[in-house]
Tab-separated table of C-alpha atoms in Angstrom:
chain	number	residue	atom	x	y	z
A	1	MET	CA	5.721	-16.507	-3.814
A	2	GLU	CA	4.389	-14.105	-6.441
A	3	PRO	CA	2.217	-11.262	-4.994
A	4	LEU	CA	-0.661	-12.073	-7.346
A	5	LYS	CA	-0.671	-15.718	-6.228
A	6	ARG	CA	-0.965	-14.655	-2.594
A	7	ILE	CA	-3.715	-12.172	-3.440
A	8	LEU	CA	-5.672	-14.783	-5.387
A	9	ASP	CA	-5.202	-17.487	-2.742
A	10	LEU	CA	-6.458	-15.162	-0.012
A	11	SER	CA	-9.332	-13.769	-2.081
A	12	ASN	CA	-10.436	-17.303	-3.011
A	13	SER	CA	-10.520	-18.264	0.650
A	14	LYS	CA	-12.589	-15.202	1.550
A	15	PHE	CA	-14.812	-14.788	-1.529
A	16	ASN	CA	-16.699	-17.393	-3.554
A	17	LYS	CA	-16.104	-15.637	-6.876
A	18	ASP	CA	-13.718	-13.123	-8.404
A	19	THR	CA	-16.715	-10.873	-9.019
A	20	GLU	CA	-17.338	-10.612	-5.260
A	21	PHE	CA	-13.696	-9.671	-4.697
A	22	GLU	CA	-13.861	-7.094	-7.502
A	23	LYS	CA	-17.067	-5.632	-6.094
A	24	ALA	CA	-15.573	-5.369	-2.589
A	25	LEU	CA	-12.677	-3.356	-4.063
A	26	ASN	CA	-14.900	-1.325	-6.420
A	27	LEU	CA	-13.098	-2.736	-9.449
A	28	LYS	CA	-14.455	-3.125	-12.956
A	29	PRO	CA	-15.694	-6.607	-13.904
A	30	LYS	CA	-13.012	-8.926	-15.315
A	31	THR	CA	-10.210	-6.948	-13.632
A	32	VAL	CA	-8.995	-10.055	-11.809
A	33	ASP	CA	-9.106	-11.999	-15.086
A	34	SER	CA	-6.831	-9.363	-16.592
A	35	TRP	CA	-4.423	-9.787	-13.681
A	36	LYS	CA	-4.462	-13.582	-14.105
A	37	ARG	CA	-3.716	-13.320	-17.829
A	38	GLY	CA	-0.773	-11.018	-17.085
A	39	ASN	CA	-2.310	-8.104	-18.995
A	40	SER	CA	-2.157	-5.838	-15.947
A	41	LYS	CA	-0.361	-5.471	-12.648
A	42	GLY	CA	-2.899	-2.919	-11.441
A	43	TYR	CA	-3.102	-4.667	-8.104
A	44	TYR	CA	0.098	-2.843	-7.101
A	45	GLN	CA	-1.771	0.462	-7.359
A	46	ILE	CA	-4.431	-0.645	-4.889
A	47	LEU	CA	-2.236	-2.730	-2.602
A	48	PRO	CA	-3.254	-0.895	0.609
A	49	SER	CA	-6.937	-1.500	-0.155
A	50	ILE	CA	-6.277	-5.169	-0.927
A	51	CYS	CA	-4.326	-5.534	2.317
A	52	SER	CA	-7.132	-3.961	4.284
A	53	LEU	CA	-9.793	-6.123	2.656
A	54	LEU	CA	-7.824	-9.356	3.021
A	55	GLU	CA	-6.520	-8.362	6.476
A	56	VAL	CA	-2.844	-8.927	5.659
A	57	SER	CA	0.248	-6.766	5.464
A	58	ALA	CA	1.754	-5.556	2.209
A	59	ASP	CA	5.002	-7.246	3.247
A	60	TYR	CA	3.161	-10.555	3.275
A	61	LEU	CA	1.604	-10.034	-0.158
A	62	LEU	CA	4.961	-8.955	-1.589
A	63	GLY	CA	6.703	-12.008	-0.149
A	64	LEU	CA	8.838	-10.014	2.263
A	65	ASP	CA	7.222	-11.637	5.297
A	66	ASP	CA	5.742	-15.081	5.808
A	67	VAL	CA	3.374	-13.863	8.536
A	68	PRO	CA	0.107	-12.672	6.960
A	69	ASN	CA	-0.692	-10.045	9.578
A	70	ARG	CA	1.405	-8.769	12.404
A	71	ASN	CA	-1.610	-6.953	13.823
A	72	ILE	CA	-0.929	-3.737	11.982
A	73	GLN	CA	-3.055	-1.076	13.598
A	74	LEU	CA	-3.521	2.173	11.731
A	75	SER	CA	-5.657	5.064	12.808
A	76	GLU	CA	-8.659	5.967	10.695
A	77	ASP	CA	-6.763	9.026	9.429
A	78	LYS	CA	-3.853	6.888	8.223
A	79	TRP	CA	-6.170	4.451	6.429
A	80	ARG	CA	-7.989	7.378	4.813
A	81	LEU	CA	-4.664	8.795	3.626
A	82	LEU	CA	-3.684	5.440	2.131
A	83	LYS	CA	-6.987	5.138	0.319
A	84	MET	CA	-6.686	8.675	-1.050
A	85	TYR	CA	-3.093	7.954	-2.121
A	86	ASP	CA	-4.379	4.946	-4.106
A	87	LEU	CA	-6.441	7.312	-6.240
A	88	LEU	CA	-3.463	9.419	-7.350
A	89	THR	CA	-1.560	9.071	-10.614
A	90	ASP	CA	2.129	8.141	-10.503
A	91	MET	CA	3.046	11.757	-11.213
A	92	GLU	CA	0.837	13.000	-8.371
A	93	LYS	CA	2.331	10.402	-6.026
A	94	GLY	CA	5.819	11.645	-6.912
A	95	GLU	CA	4.779	15.218	-6.180
A	96	ILE	CA	3.280	14.203	-2.834
A	97	LEU	CA	6.432	12.303	-1.833
A	98	GLY	CA	8.542	15.333	-2.748
A	99	GLU	CA	6.341	17.586	-0.623
A	100	LEU	CA	6.524	15.140	2.289
A	101	LYS	CA	10.310	15.192	2.124
A	102	MET	CA	10.255	18.987	2.298
A	103	LEU	CA	7.733	19.044	5.144
A	104	THR	CA	9.583	16.445	7.212
A	105	ARG	CA	13.121	17.761	6.809
A	106	ASP	CA	12.827	19.759	10.065
A	107	ILE	CA	11.084	17.089	12.141
A	108	PRO	CA	14.005	16.468	14.557
A	109	MET	CA	14.243	20.102	15.587
A	110	ALA	CA	10.490	20.536	15.953
A	111	ALA	CA	10.236	17.342	17.987
A	112	ALA	CA	13.168	18.373	20.160
A	113	ALA	CA	11.485	21.698	20.867
A	114	ARG	CA	8.403	19.821	22.086
A	115	SER	CA	10.379	17.223	24.021
A	116	THR	CA	10.331	17.353	27.804
A	117	ASP	CA	13.457	15.256	28.314
A	118	ASN	CA	15.676	17.503	26.124
A	119	SER	CA	16.742	14.556	23.957
A	120	ILE	CA	17.088	15.114	20.233
A	121	PRO	CA	15.219	12.478	18.267
A	122	THR	CA	16.751	10.996	15.171
A	123	LYS	CA	15.362	11.990	11.823
A	124	PRO	CA	13.162	9.358	10.205
A	125	ASN	CA	14.880	7.820	7.200
A	126	ILE	CA	12.759	8.876	4.252
A	127	ASP	CA	15.618	9.186	1.795
A	128	ASN	CA	14.952	5.696	0.471
A	129	LEU	CA	11.600	6.844	-0.945
A	130	ASP	CA	13.456	7.543	-4.195
A	131	ASN	CA	14.133	3.826	-4.493
A	132	ILE	CA	10.491	2.759	-4.434
A	133	PRO	CA	9.706	1.333	-7.893
A	134	THR	CA	6.998	3.018	-9.888
A	135	MET	CA	4.428	1.150	-11.935
A	136	ASP	CA	6.440	1.985	-15.077
A	137	GLU	CA	9.471	0.143	-13.695
A	138	GLU	CA	7.619	-3.146	-13.164
């Protein structure tokens, strides 16, 4: 199922009008109409906010999961980071991802130094961040 269809189905079940949905997301009027007409896929840029508002996972909206919410629990800090990330341009997002790669390259050694059981944790796989499509590739 197309992400927009899932977004619209869920927003229609939660809000009486598109204007209420737009207001809840702090969007300009007629934004949803633009999405419906295919003039914009801007909903990808605010996907975390839409997920939070509609109480579903991004995997569900993207059609990668048929379960709307697997009880994803994020700390307030993580939600704040996601919301701030939504405000960045594509170029800024690329810069942030590059910095995160640099900052996390030594995670296994730092975690091992803190570990009490002397096990060496595996490095999180963040190499696939290069494969995340940008808005220009849609």
